[in-house]
Every structure is written in C-alpha cells, then in structure tokens.
XYZ file of N, CA and C in Angstrom:
876
model
N 72.237 13.158 250.214
C 72.278 11.763 249.785
C 70.909 11.325 249.270
N 69.860 11.790 249.910
C 68.500 11.470 249.449
C 68.270 12.015 248.048
N 68.716 13.246 247.807
C 68.547 13.846 246.479
C 69.347 13.083 245.428
N 70.566 12.669 245.780
C 71.374 11.906 244.841
C 70.711 10.575 244.509
N 70.179 9.904 245.528
C 69.506 8.625 245.308
C 68.313 8.795 244.382
N 67.545 9.839 244.587
C 66.381 10.079 243.733
C 66.815 10.417 242.302
N 67.948 11.094 242.154
C 68.455 11.407 240.820
C 68.887 10.139 240.094
N 69.601 9.259 240.781
C 70.038 7.995 240.171
C 68.831 7.166 239.743
N 67.821 7.124 240.581
C 66.610 6.375 240.264
C 65.892 6.997 239.067
N 65.910 8.320 238.970
C 65.281 8.997 237.833
C 65.968 8.623 236.526
N 67.297 8.497 236.553
C 68.029 8.044 235.365
C 67.611 6.627 235.008
N 67.570 5.754 235.993
C 67.229 4.347 235.750
C 65.839 4.192 235.155
N 64.907 5.010 235.585
C 63.536 4.899 235.089
C 63.427 5.330 233.633
N 64.308 6.237 233.189
C 64.302 6.662 231.797
C 65.078 5.696 230.913
N 66.044 5.010 231.498
C 66.940 4.151 230.731
C 66.359 2.747 230.599
N 67.104 1.901 229.889
C 66.650 0.524 229.664
C 66.842 -0.315 230.922
N 66.161 -1.447 230.962
C 66.276 -2.361 232.093
C 67.713 -2.872 232.201
N 68.210 -2.957 233.393
C 69.570 -3.435 233.592
C 70.592 -2.332 233.793
N 70.161 -1.076 233.747
C 71.068 0.033 234.022
C 71.687 -0.147 235.408
N 72.996 0.060 235.483
C 73.709 -0.243 236.719
C 74.381 0.985 237.324
N 74.479 0.968 238.625
C 75.233 1.950 239.385
C 76.618 1.356 239.622
N 77.647 1.975 239.059
C 79.003 1.427 239.121
C 79.859 2.332 239.998
N 80.543 1.734 240.960
C 81.353 2.507 241.901
C 82.691 1.819 242.131
N 83.585 2.539 242.804
C 84.895 1.974 243.116
C 84.782 0.848 244.130
N 83.913 1.037 245.118
C 83.728 0.049 246.171
C 82.250 -0.282 246.311
N 81.961 -1.246 247.128
C 80.583 -1.598 247.407
C 79.849 -0.412 248.016
N 78.599 -0.252 247.637
C 77.779 0.832 248.175
C 77.713 0.750 249.700
N 77.711 -0.438 250.233
C 77.615 -0.614 251.675
C 78.856 -0.111 252.415
N 79.964 0.055 251.677
C 81.202 0.526 252.310
C 81.404 2.026 252.145
N 80.452 2.714 251.528
C 80.609 4.118 251.188
C 80.713 5.009 252.423
N 81.683 5.915 252.413
C 81.807 6.961 253.421
C 81.333 8.268 252.799
N 80.270 8.847 253.304
C 79.751 10.093 252.755
C 80.669 11.264 253.087
N 81.283 11.208 254.207
C 82.254 12.209 254.650
C 83.031 11.581 255.799
N 84.023 12.289 256.284
C 84.841 11.750 257.362
C 83.964 11.401 258.564
N 83.933 10.118 258.925
C 83.158 9.677 260.071
C 81.678 9.499 259.815
N 81.260 9.638 258.565
C 79.836 9.508 258.234
C 79.651 8.349 257.263
N 79.423 7.165 257.805
C 79.198 5.983 256.974
C 77.807 6.059 256.363
N 77.646 5.447 255.191
C 76.361 5.499 254.486
C 75.234 4.875 255.307
N 75.572 4.019 256.250
C 74.549 3.379 257.072
C 73.761 4.406 257.890
N 74.384 5.553 258.185
C 73.674 6.592 258.935
C 72.516 7.141 258.096
N 72.758 7.284 256.792
C 71.668 7.732 255.913
C 70.688 6.590 255.655
N 71.206 5.373 255.505
C 70.341 4.231 255.191
C 69.303 3.988 256.274
N 69.547 4.500 257.474
C 68.591 4.319 258.556
C 67.558 5.415 258.655
N 67.621 6.407 257.787
C 66.651 7.509 257.829
C 65.338 7.076 257.195
N 64.238 7.738 257.515
C 62.942 7.371 256.950
C 62.904 7.409 255.423
N 63.533 8.432 254.822
C 63.501 8.525 253.361
C 64.236 7.353 252.720
N 65.357 6.939 253.296
C 66.101 5.808 252.747
C 65.339 4.508 252.934
N 64.712 4.360 254.098
C 63.955 3.142 254.369
C 62.722 3.020 253.474
N 62.303 4.127 252.907
C 61.103 4.131 252.067
C 61.424 3.729 250.633
N 62.332 2.790 250.447
C 62.619 2.211 249.139
C 63.874 2.696 248.455
N 64.423 3.844 248.854
C 65.578 4.387 248.154
C 66.813 3.505 248.320
N 67.095 3.100 249.544
C 68.281 2.288 249.824
C 68.197 0.950 249.108
N 67.062 0.321 249.165
C 66.888 -0.987 248.520
C 67.062 -0.872 247.010
N 66.564 0.205 246.421
C 66.679 0.390 244.971
C 68.138 0.576 244.567
N 68.882 1.369 245.335
C 70.296 1.574 245.030
C 71.083 0.274 245.145
N 70.814 -0.498 246.156
C 71.501 -1.783 246.325
C 71.221 -2.711 245.146
N 69.990 -2.669 244.652
C 69.625 -3.501 243.500
C 70.364 -3.056 242.244
N 70.577 -1.739 242.104
C 71.249 -1.216 240.924
C 72.748 -1.486 240.937
N 73.354 -1.512 242.117
C 74.801 -1.688 242.171
C 75.146 -3.167 242.246
N 75.211 -3.786 241.067
C 75.488 -5.217 241.007
C 76.970 -5.506 240.799
N 77.752 -4.476 240.378
C 79.163 -4.721 240.058
C 80.059 -3.635 240.642
N 81.154 -4.060 241.208
C 82.235 -3.172 241.632
C 83.471 -4.034 241.761
N 84.669 -3.525 241.615
C 84.975 -2.145 241.224
C 84.674 -1.884 239.746
N 85.144 -0.731 239.272
C 84.787 -0.278 237.937
C 85.124 -1.276 236.835
N 86.282 -1.934 236.951
C 86.732 -2.761 235.831
C 85.832 -3.966 235.570
N 84.873 -4.217 236.448
C 83.919 -5.297 236.203
C 83.035 -5.002 234.997
N 82.912 -3.738 234.626
C 82.071 -3.382 233.487
C 82.894 -2.923 232.285
N 84.223 -2.925 232.385
C 85.045 -2.554 231.240
C 84.944 -3.622 230.155
N 85.100 -3.251 228.890
C 85.135 -4.256 227.812
C 86.274 -5.234 228.039
N 86.131 -6.431 227.474
C 87.156 -7.465 227.626
C 88.528 -6.932 227.194
N 89.512 -7.108 228.066
C 90.869 -6.708 227.742
C 91.167 -5.234 227.942
N 90.188 -4.428 228.318
C 90.375 -2.991 228.476
C 90.705 -2.652 229.926
N 91.689 -1.778 230.115
C 92.065 -1.335 231.455
C 92.025 0.183 231.591
N 92.023 0.900 230.477
C 92.086 2.365 230.466
C 93.330 2.861 231.207
N 94.388 2.053 231.192
C 95.610 2.440 231.894
C 96.378 3.536 231.166
N 95.992 3.836 229.924
C 96.701 4.837 229.131
C 96.057 6.219 229.204
N 95.072 6.383 230.089
C 94.358 7.648 230.129
C 94.035 8.031 231.576
N 94.097 9.330 231.872
C 93.790 9.836 233.216
C 92.941 11.095 233.081
N 92.131 11.373 234.112
C 91.233 12.522 234.082
C 91.336 13.306 235.384
N 91.140 14.624 235.257
C 91.111 15.483 236.440
C 90.051 16.562 236.235
N 89.604 17.145 237.351
C 88.632 18.231 237.317
C 89.064 19.279 238.326
N 89.301 20.484 237.822
C 89.788 21.581 238.657
C 91.014 21.166 239.468
N 91.909 20.446 238.811
C 93.172 20.050 239.417
C 93.136 18.802 240.267
N 91.968 18.219 240.456
C 91.822 17.022 241.296
C 91.616 15.791 240.415
N 92.361 14.726 240.696
C 92.193 13.482 239.942
C 90.796 12.919 240.181
N 90.109 12.586 239.089
C 88.748 12.049 239.196
C 88.620 10.812 238.288
N 89.302 9.725 238.646
C 89.268 8.535 237.779
C 87.861 7.991 237.560
N 87.014 8.053 238.599
C 85.662 7.508 238.454
C 84.867 8.271 237.391
N 84.961 9.606 237.418
C 84.258 10.401 236.416
C 84.870 10.176 235.040
N 86.181 9.952 235.010
C 86.829 9.634 233.741
C 86.322 8.331 233.157
N 86.135 7.320 233.998
C 85.597 6.050 233.519
C 84.178 6.226 232.977
N 83.400 7.075 233.642
C 82.046 7.331 233.160
C 82.091 7.921 231.756
N 83.030 8.834 231.524
C 83.181 9.422 230.184
C 83.597 8.366 229.168
N 84.606 7.566 229.509
C 85.125 6.576 228.572
C 84.103 5.491 228.238
N 83.226 5.184 229.174
C 82.219 4.148 228.961
C 80.921 4.714 228.386
N 80.889 6.032 228.164
C 79.693 6.632 227.594
C 78.539 6.717 228.566
N 78.840 6.785 229.852
C 77.792 6.824 230.860
C 77.593 8.211 231.428
N 76.966 8.277 232.584
C 76.711 9.529 233.284
C 77.479 9.500 234.601
N 78.246 10.548 234.868
C 78.945 10.641 236.141
C 78.003 11.110 237.232
N 78.200 10.631 238.446
C 77.373 11.069 239.579
C 78.283 11.572 240.700
N 77.807 12.568 241.411
C 78.573 13.132 242.525
C 77.629 13.515 243.654
N 78.113 13.346 244.866
C 77.370 13.816 246.027
C 77.529 15.332 246.104
N 76.450 16.038 246.266
C 76.461 17.496 246.181
C 76.943 18.116 247.497
N 78.263 18.006 247.728
C 78.867 18.564 248.928
C 79.568 19.883 248.657
N 79.844 20.181 247.366
C 80.483 21.433 246.983
C 79.772 21.993 245.757
N 79.841 23.299 245.590
C 79.149 23.960 244.484
C 79.621 23.460 243.125
N 80.881 23.037 243.009
C 81.397 22.642 241.696
C 80.721 21.390 241.150
N 80.055 20.622 242.026
C 79.352 19.427 241.556
C 77.906 19.724 241.180
N 77.479 20.961 241.371
C 76.102 21.334 241.046
C 76.019 21.735 239.571
N 76.190 20.742 238.678
C 76.221 21.003 237.242
C 75.792 19.750 236.493
N 75.050 19.929 235.386
C 74.636 18.765 234.606
C 75.698 18.343 233.600
N 76.762 19.135 233.483
C 77.920 18.769 232.668
C 79.177 19.248 233.366
N 80.230 18.436 233.267
C 81.520 18.805 233.830
C 82.573 18.761 232.732
N 83.513 19.677 232.805
C 84.652 19.646 231.893
C 85.806 18.951 232.598
N 86.270 17.856 232.010
C 87.388 17.100 232.566
C 88.618 17.315 231.688
N 89.779 17.336 232.306
C 91.038 17.361 231.569
C 91.479 15.920 231.373
N 91.613 15.511 230.122
C 91.976 14.131 229.800
C 93.417 14.101 229.287
N 94.220 13.267 229.879
C 95.607 13.061 229.446
C 95.747 11.627 228.963
N 96.085 11.477 227.692
C 96.115 10.140 227.090
C 97.444 9.889 226.392
N 98.039 8.740 226.678
C 99.250 8.327 225.984
C 98.882 7.872 224.582
N 99.685 8.244 223.585
C 99.442 7.833 222.210
C 100.715 7.220 221.645
N 100.558 6.382 220.618
C 101.690 5.688 220.017
C 102.360 6.574 218.964
N 102.812 7.728 219.415
C 103.472 8.688 218.531
C 104.640 9.274 219.298
N 105.853 8.951 218.860
C 107.044 9.378 219.595
C 107.153 10.895 219.677
N 106.614 11.601 218.686
C 106.695 13.056 218.676
C 105.688 13.705 219.620
N 104.695 12.936 220.044
C 103.624 13.494 220.874
C 103.723 13.004 222.312
N 103.783 11.674 222.492
C 103.873 11.097 223.834
C 102.535 11.049 224.521
N 102.077 12.190 225.028
C 100.789 12.284 225.710
C 100.010 13.462 225.148
N 98.712 13.264 225.021
C 97.830 14.299 224.489
C 96.901 14.759 225.608
N 96.850 16.061 225.830
C 95.990 16.630 226.863
C 94.852 17.391 226.189
N 93.635 16.991 226.470
C 92.463 17.627 225.885
C 91.408 17.827 226.973
N 90.411 18.621 226.669
C 89.258 18.774 227.543
C 88.098 17.971 226.975
N 87.408 17.236 227.826
C 86.251 16.456 227.399
C 85.070 16.828 228.293
N 83.892 16.676 227.736
C 82.677 17.016 228.480
C 81.986 15.748 228.960
N 81.624 15.734 230.216
C 80.948 14.585 230.819
C 79.530 14.957 231.232
N 78.568 14.156 230.846
C 77.213 14.326 231.379
C 77.240 13.937 232.859
N 76.599 14.754 233.678
C 76.805 14.619 235.119
C 75.490 14.838 235.856
N 75.351 14.143 236.982
C 74.125 14.216 237.782
C 74.484 14.284 239.261
N 73.907 15.252 239.941
C 73.984 15.302 241.399
C 72.614 15.576 241.999
N 71.618 15.830 241.126
C 70.259 16.113 241.592
C 69.275 15.746 240.491
N 67.999 15.690 240.835
C 66.972 15.384 239.837
C 66.882 16.466 238.775
N 67.198 17.698 239.141
C 67.206 18.785 238.161
C 68.199 18.505 237.038
N 69.338 17.920 237.375
C 70.337 17.594 236.357
C 69.828 16.509 235.418
N 69.056 15.584 235.927
C 68.536 14.490 235.093
C 67.682 15.045 233.964
N 66.923 16.083 234.234
C 66.055 16.663 233.212
C 66.849 17.105 231.993
N 68.072 17.577 232.200
C 68.899 18.043 231.092
C 69.333 16.903 230.180
N 69.290 15.674 230.685
C 69.766 14.525 229.915
C 68.645 13.574 229.498
N 67.427 13.912 229.806
C 66.326 12.961 229.612
C 66.230 12.471 228.161
N 66.274 13.391 227.199
C 66.149 13.006 225.790
C 67.302 12.109 225.374
N 68.509 12.465 225.784
C 69.683 11.661 225.433
C 69.575 10.250 226.018
N 69.142 10.143 227.263
C 68.993 8.823 227.888
C 67.989 7.984 227.113
N 66.881 8.577 226.739
C 65.865 7.848 225.990
C 66.395 7.395 224.629
N 67.158 8.254 223.954
C 67.730 7.880 222.657
C 68.713 6.725 222.806
N 69.513 6.753 223.860
C 70.462 5.667 224.089
C 69.744 4.357 224.389
N 68.653 4.435 225.139
C 67.889 3.228 225.466
C 67.278 2.616 224.211
N 66.749 3.468 223.336
C 66.164 2.968 222.097
C 67.218 2.334 221.199
N 68.414 2.928 221.154
C 69.489 2.373 220.346
C 69.914 1.001 220.858
N 69.905 0.839 222.166
C 70.319 -0.442 222.750
C 69.371 -1.575 222.375
N 68.116 -1.245 222.136
C 67.141 -2.270 221.768
C 67.447 -2.896 220.415
N 68.285 -2.223 219.614
C 68.619 -2.759 218.298
C 69.623 -3.902 218.393
N 70.228 -4.080 219.540
C 71.186 -5.171 219.705
C 72.317 -4.756 220.624
N 73.098 -5.732 221.050
C 74.176 -5.497 222.004
C 75.506 -5.487 221.271
N 76.093 -4.314 221.115
C 77.361 -4.199 220.397
C 78.479 -4.955 221.097
N 78.418 -5.048 222.416
C 79.486 -5.719 223.150
C 79.587 -7.202 222.820
N 78.554 -7.765 222.189
C 78.584 -9.180 221.818
C 79.345 -9.433 220.524
N 79.682 -8.388 219.795
C 80.393 -8.542 218.525
C 81.824 -8.998 218.791
N 82.248 -10.047 218.101
C 83.564 -10.614 218.342
C 84.431 -10.696 217.093
N 83.906 -10.379 215.900
C 84.682 -10.454 214.666
C 84.474 -9.201 213.836
N 85.440 -8.913 212.971
C 85.306 -7.791 212.073
C 84.161 -7.991 211.095
N 83.920 -9.248 210.701
C 82.809 -9.537 209.792
C 81.481 -9.144 210.434
N 81.333 -9.407 211.736
C 80.105 -9.012 212.442
C 79.933 -7.500 212.441
N 81.049 -6.788 212.617
C 80.983 -5.329 212.594
C 80.461 -4.843 211.242
N 80.962 -5.448 210.177
C 80.525 -5.033 208.839
C 79.055 -5.371 208.604
N 78.673 -6.595 208.911
C 77.318 -7.053 208.601
C 76.259 -6.341 209.437
N 76.632 -5.839 210.600
C 75.660 -5.189 211.478
C 75.922 -3.690 211.612
N 76.675 -3.154 210.658
C 77.075 -1.755 210.720
C 75.882 -0.804 210.722
N 74.849 -1.095 209.928
C 73.699 -0.194 209.854
C 72.895 -0.204 211.150
N 72.951 -1.298 211.868
C 72.257 -1.382 213.152
C 72.999 -0.630 214.234
N 74.317 -0.873 214.308
C 75.098 -0.293 215.396
C 75.551 1.137 215.118
N 75.775 1.459 213.840
C 76.393 2.742 213.501
C 75.600 3.452 212.402
N 74.368 3.834 212.659
C 73.544 4.458 211.612
C 74.053 5.808 211.134
N 74.953 6.445 211.881
C 75.482 7.745 211.466
C 76.853 7.629 210.805
N 77.295 6.399 210.549
C 78.573 6.183 209.882
C 78.329 5.570 208.505
N 79.117 6.017 207.522
C 79.060 5.463 206.174
C 80.447 4.953 205.809
N 80.499 3.780 205.169
C 81.768 3.125 204.901
C 82.008 3.024 203.394
N 83.191 3.433 202.941
C 83.549 3.260 201.552
C 83.680 1.769 201.247
N 83.468 1.355 199.988
C 83.444 -0.086 199.657
C 84.678 -0.860 200.104
N 85.864 -0.264 200.027
C 87.084 -0.992 200.381
C 87.143 -1.364 201.853
N 86.365 -0.675 202.683
C 86.407 -0.944 204.116
C 85.803 -2.314 204.427
N 84.924 -2.818 203.573
C 84.334 -4.133 203.834
C 85.419 -5.196 203.975
N 86.347 -5.243 203.019
C 87.421 -6.240 203.086
C 88.317 -5.999 204.288
N 88.532 -4.734 204.631
C 89.376 -4.430 205.784
C 88.754 -4.928 207.076
N 87.449 -4.753 207.216
C 86.786 -5.222 208.431
C 86.677 -6.744 208.460
N 86.341 -7.336 207.328
C 86.216 -8.808 207.301
C 87.553 -9.480 207.583
N 88.640 -8.824 207.234
C 89.960 -9.394 207.480
C 90.659 -8.793 208.681
N 89.902 -8.136 209.549
C 90.494 -7.432 210.683
C 91.173 -8.409 211.646
N 92.372 -8.035 212.090
C 93.067 -8.852 213.079
C 92.204 -8.984 214.327
N 92.207 -10.157 214.908
C 91.377 -10.376 216.091
C 91.723 -9.419 217.213
N 93.010 -9.098 217.351
C 93.435 -8.208 218.427
C 92.923 -6.783 218.212
N 92.458 -6.484 216.982
C 91.961 -5.152 216.688
C 90.436 -5.052 216.722
N 89.750 -6.168 216.851
C 88.288 -6.122 216.794
C 87.718 -5.242 217.896
N 88.136 -5.483 219.126
C 87.587 -4.694 220.236
C 87.980 -3.219 220.145
N 89.260 -2.885 219.854
C 89.595 -1.460 219.731
C 88.843 -0.750 218.604
N 88.672 -1.418 217.454
C 87.934 -0.796 216.354
C 86.461 -0.656 216.716
N 85.901 -1.677 217.328
C 84.510 -1.613 217.785
C 84.317 -0.423 218.720
N 85.264 -0.223 219.609
C 85.195 0.883 220.557
C 85.253 2.226 219.841
N 86.179 2.370 218.891
C 86.312 3.638 218.183
C 85.058 3.949 217.362
N 84.499 2.957 216.680
C 83.286 3.188 215.890
C 82.122 3.590 216.791
N 82.013 2.941 217.949
C 80.939 3.286 218.887
C 81.119 4.697 219.417
N 82.371 5.104 219.680
C 82.639 6.466 220.131
C 82.224 7.475 219.068
N 82.521 7.171 217.810
C 82.152 8.077 216.720
C 80.636 8.188 216.597
N 79.951 7.058 216.646
C 78.491 7.066 216.548
C 77.890 7.882 217.688
N 78.367 7.653 218.891
C 77.841 8.367 220.049
C 78.122 9.866 219.937
N 79.311 10.216 219.441
C 79.677 11.624 219.323
C 78.753 12.359 218.355
N 78.377 11.696 217.266
C 77.492 12.331 216.288
C 76.083 12.451 216.855
N 75.622 11.435 217.568
C 74.273 11.456 218.135
C 74.104 12.641 219.074
N 75.116 12.914 219.881
C 74.985 13.971 220.897
C 75.506 15.316 220.406
N 76.010 15.370 219.179
C 76.583 16.613 218.658
C 75.529 17.709 218.547
N 75.869 18.865 219.088
C 75.011 20.042 218.998
C 75.734 21.082 218.146
N 75.347 21.243 216.870
C 76.052 22.198 216.003
C 75.958 23.630 216.487
N 74.992 23.910 217.341
C 74.869 25.261 217.856
C 75.977 25.645 218.817
N 76.509 24.655 219.532
C 77.566 24.925 220.516
C 78.933 24.435 220.060
N 78.980 23.497 219.091
C 80.249 22.976 218.581
C 80.210 23.003 217.051
N 80.454 24.190 216.491
C 80.371 24.342 215.046
C 81.472 23.609 214.300
N 82.566 23.299 214.992
C 83.671 22.612 214.337
C 83.440 21.119 214.209
N 82.340 20.606 214.749
C 82.022 19.189 214.614
C 81.944 18.481 215.944
N 81.641 17.186 215.927
C 81.490 16.423 217.166
C 82.786 16.324 217.961
N 82.625 16.038 219.225
C 83.762 15.734 220.102
C 83.943 14.222 220.063
N 84.956 13.755 219.347
C 85.017 12.355 218.943
C 85.276 11.371 220.069
N 85.797 11.777 221.175
C 85.987 10.848 222.289
C 87.354 10.206 222.316
N 88.180 10.421 221.275
C 89.553 9.943 221.268
C 90.400 10.934 220.473
N 91.672 10.716 220.459
C 92.626 11.644 219.843
C 92.504 11.599 218.322
N 92.033 12.700 217.719
C 91.852 12.796 216.267
C 92.741 13.911 215.740
N 93.526 13.616 214.689
C 94.427 14.607 214.118
C 94.312 14.616 212.601
N 94.628 15.760 211.980
C 94.729 15.797 210.517
C 96.090 15.277 210.082
N 96.191 14.781 208.868
C 97.465 14.299 208.347
C 98.316 15.487 207.921
N 99.643 15.334 207.958
C 100.538 16.380 207.467
C 100.300 16.601 205.984
N 100.546 17.822 205.512
C 100.179 18.197 204.152
C 100.755 17.252 203.097
N 102.042 16.898 203.245
C 102.656 16.002 202.259
C 101.992 14.640 202.220
N 101.758 14.064 203.378
C 101.106 12.754 203.443
C 99.640 12.854 203.017
N 99.010 13.988 203.312
C 97.620 14.201 202.906
C 97.488 14.100 201.400
N 98.396 14.755 200.674
C 98.339 14.730 199.213
C 98.643 13.345 198.663
N 99.564 12.637 199.305
C 100.031 11.357 198.764
C 99.148 10.171 199.127
N 98.601 10.181 200.349
C 97.926 8.972 200.833
C 96.440 9.132 201.133
N 95.940 10.352 201.273
C 94.622 10.541 201.894
C 93.503 10.949 200.942
N 93.700 10.800 199.646
C 92.637 11.089 198.695
C 91.920 9.786 198.357
N 90.615 9.745 198.617
C 89.790 8.577 198.321
C 88.563 9.039 197.538
N 88.036 8.158 196.705
C 86.794 8.451 195.997
C 85.640 8.201 196.953
N 84.902 9.254 197.255
C 83.820 9.149 198.238
C 82.606 8.451 197.629
N 81.568 8.286 198.431
C 80.387 7.523 198.026
C 79.645 8.165 196.858
N 79.842 9.460 196.646
C 79.183 10.136 195.523
C 80.029 10.115 194.258
N 81.171 9.402 194.301
C 82.032 9.293 193.129
C 83.059 10.394 193.001
N 83.087 11.339 193.941
C 84.018 12.456 193.887
C 85.211 12.202 194.810
N 86.434 12.553 194.356
C 87.602 12.406 195.236
C 87.554 13.427 196.371
N 87.891 12.979 197.554
C 87.874 13.832 198.733
C 89.079 13.504 199.613
N 89.470 14.475 200.429
C 90.516 14.212 201.411
C 89.902 13.533 202.640
N 90.501 12.432 203.037
C 90.128 11.734 204.273
C 91.346 11.759 205.194
N 91.781 12.972 205.525
C 93.019 13.098 206.289
C 92.804 13.091 207.791
N 91.565 13.291 208.267
C 91.300 13.165 209.707
C 91.422 11.699 210.092
N 92.166 11.427 211.134
C 92.326 10.028 211.520
C 92.462 9.900 213.027
N 92.035 8.760 213.525
C 92.211 8.410 214.926
C 92.985 7.111 214.992
N 93.456 6.795 216.171
C 94.351 5.654 216.350
C 93.692 4.553 217.162
N 94.168 3.330 216.949
C 93.804 2.228 217.837
C 95.003 1.301 217.945
N 95.125 0.658 219.067
C 96.263 -0.210 219.356
C 95.768 -1.621 219.689
N 96.700 -2.615 219.756
C 98.161 -2.511 219.675
C 98.647 -2.276 218.250
N 99.845 -1.692 218.147
C 100.381 -1.362 216.842
C 99.965 0.025 216.416
N 100.071 0.270 215.115
C 99.808 1.603 214.571
C 98.512 1.617 213.777
N 97.438 1.145 214.380
C 96.150 1.136 213.700
C 95.631 2.529 213.435
N 95.046 2.732 212.259
C 94.516 4.039 211.879
C 93.113 3.887 211.294
N 92.265 4.866 211.582
C 90.934 4.961 210.984
C 90.817 6.349 210.369
N 90.744 6.416 209.025
C 90.661 7.687 208.311
C 89.220 7.968 207.912
N 88.793 9.216 208.123
C 87.392 9.559 207.868
C 87.261 11.033 207.532
N 86.090 11.413 207.061
C 85.709 12.823 206.921
C 84.288 12.971 207.448
N 84.028 14.084 208.132
C 82.701 14.338 208.679
C 81.940 15.269 207.751
N 80.719 14.870 207.386
C 79.860 15.667 206.510
C 78.765 16.274 207.380
N 78.934 17.517 207.750
C 78.019 18.154 208.691
C 76.610 18.251 208.129
N 76.491 18.470 206.806
C 75.173 18.664 206.198
C 74.266 17.449 206.376
N 74.846 16.267 206.334
C 74.060 15.034 206.479
C 74.207 14.405 207.855
N 75.065 15.017 208.687
C 75.323 14.493 210.042
C 75.820 13.041 209.969
N 76.790 12.830 209.078
C 77.361 11.503 208.881
C 78.881 11.594 208.812
N 79.553 10.556 209.268
C 80.993 10.423 209.089
C 81.231 9.353 208.036
N 82.018 9.673 207.010
C 82.355 8.723 205.960
C 83.739 8.145 206.269
N 83.840 6.831 206.325
C 85.075 6.156 206.713
C 85.698 5.505 205.489
N 86.991 5.823 205.236
C 87.665 5.350 204.028
C 88.678 4.254 204.300
N 89.206 4.173 205.507
C 90.282 3.224 205.780
C 90.270 2.811 207.241
N 90.381 1.510 207.485
C 90.561 0.971 208.831
C 91.634 -0.095 208.752
N 92.797 0.163 209.334
C 93.871 -0.810 209.251
C 95.207 -0.200 209.632
N 96.268 -0.674 208.964
C 97.602 -0.168 209.251
C 97.757 1.277 208.794
N 98.815 1.900 209.262
C 99.147 3.249 208.816
C 99.229 3.251 207.304
N 98.721 4.282 206.657
C 98.476 4.246 205.216
C 99.720 3.998 204.374
N 100.903 4.351 204.833
C 102.089 4.116 204.022
C 102.753 2.780 204.337
N 102.169 1.973 205.224
C 102.759 0.668 205.580
C 102.325 -0.386 204.564
C-alpha cells in the first residue's frame, strides 16, 4: 500500500494541478483485503508521514460517475482482464486516465494491461463488438517511469484549454486547432459542426478527443496498422465505399474516406482517413449515415 501511494503521488507530481484519485468508494472505506481495513495502513509511520493525507486530498470525488462527462454512463460497454470483470480499470481507459491496482498478485505488476472490451453498437448485424484495448497502468513507482513523458504531454495539452467546457458544435470548430492539433477537417465539415444537433455535441466531442489522444500516444514501431482509436472503427462495404466515401482531400486529390466510427443517439457517423506520414487524421464527414 505504501508503494502504491508513492506511485499515485509520483503521477500527480508529473501531471497538472487538480489531478484526482477516482475510486468506486471513499478511500476511507477501502478494504485492502479480507479483514484488513485501510485504517490499519493509515496508522503506520510511512502513512503518517504525509502519504495518507496526500491521498485523501487527491480523492475529492467518488463514485466514478462523478467525473463522467455530462449525460455519460458508459452503460453500453464492459471490460474484463483475464476473465475477471474490471469496471474500474475500464472507466480509466474510457476517460483516458491511468488505472491503478494494489500489487497483491503478479498480474498487476505491469505498466500496461490488456483489457477485453465489449461494446454494444447500433448495428443490428453486429450487436456487440469485442476488442482488446490497452490501458496505462500503475502499481508501483517503477510503472510511473514508463508513463512519465505521456503524462507531461497530457498536462501541457490541458494548459491550452478545457475541452469539457465546450457546449456547441461551433465551439468545436472554432477551437479545433487548440483541442485537436493532430486532426484535419475538410471544408464541408465546418457547416456540419456549426449545425451539429445539441444531443450530438458531447458524443462528437468525445470521439474527436479519443482520436486526438490515440494519435498522440501512437507508436508506429509496435502498431504499424495505425493508432488504437478508442472506439469501434470499421471500413465501409465495397459498394458503399465506391458510392458514398470518395471525398476531395485537402491536397485536391480524391481519396477514400471509408473508415468510420459511430456516435449516438441515432446513426451518427464520422468518416476519416489516417495519414501515417504526417501523423494526422483527415475528417471528411460528421453527421448522419452517408446515404441518409
């Protein structure tokens, strides 16, 4: 527990002010193991030497949904690790954070964990999509070292402004270069964002942020096929690709933008192509399904 506390504090010191420790229950109610309340550790000399007080200061919100975006419940997605349901680690992945675990078993001694994600999608032919996602994870100070650069990059990006404050599609468009420096938008997308349905603002904001984050952390050495986008991305069927998915790209050349992700409610689609050479995603369409 002492090592975990020091690891959490190490993350906080690298990150921006206001970084929070988010848990299912209050830290004061934590059971470290059967019959071992956290108060037993809190009374040790190492905990009394500032660790316990620092953790209490960091944990300002619980349960998890206190930090979810407005209107978000994540009720359409579930996560497991080695066959065990791990909703807390799943929330860390969905929120773009770092998962933490008490180092009681060898499987938690890793700076990254592979989670199985099962997500319901608005496609009658699919129903649920099962994929593997990678979570940045910490159980010791050694694990923090593996994420130090990423934490610093995220902190610097946050200084450019708070994306969660965006409430209109027009704001998304006008502040796109600030929030999404790795995304490029075709000219027609401006009108689509400015006229975006209010019910779609938060889902589109979330998808764009997921794409930006995926490109920032993309390592072409380990994932040559491109970034791990963070949501269900599929290519269009060949017939629809030919009929609906050709757009004139920013260089004036026609290109296929058949890769698309979904957002709800309804059949919202975001069509894009990833340009690995420039480390940018070009977005051609945000709105209804292309044939609607």
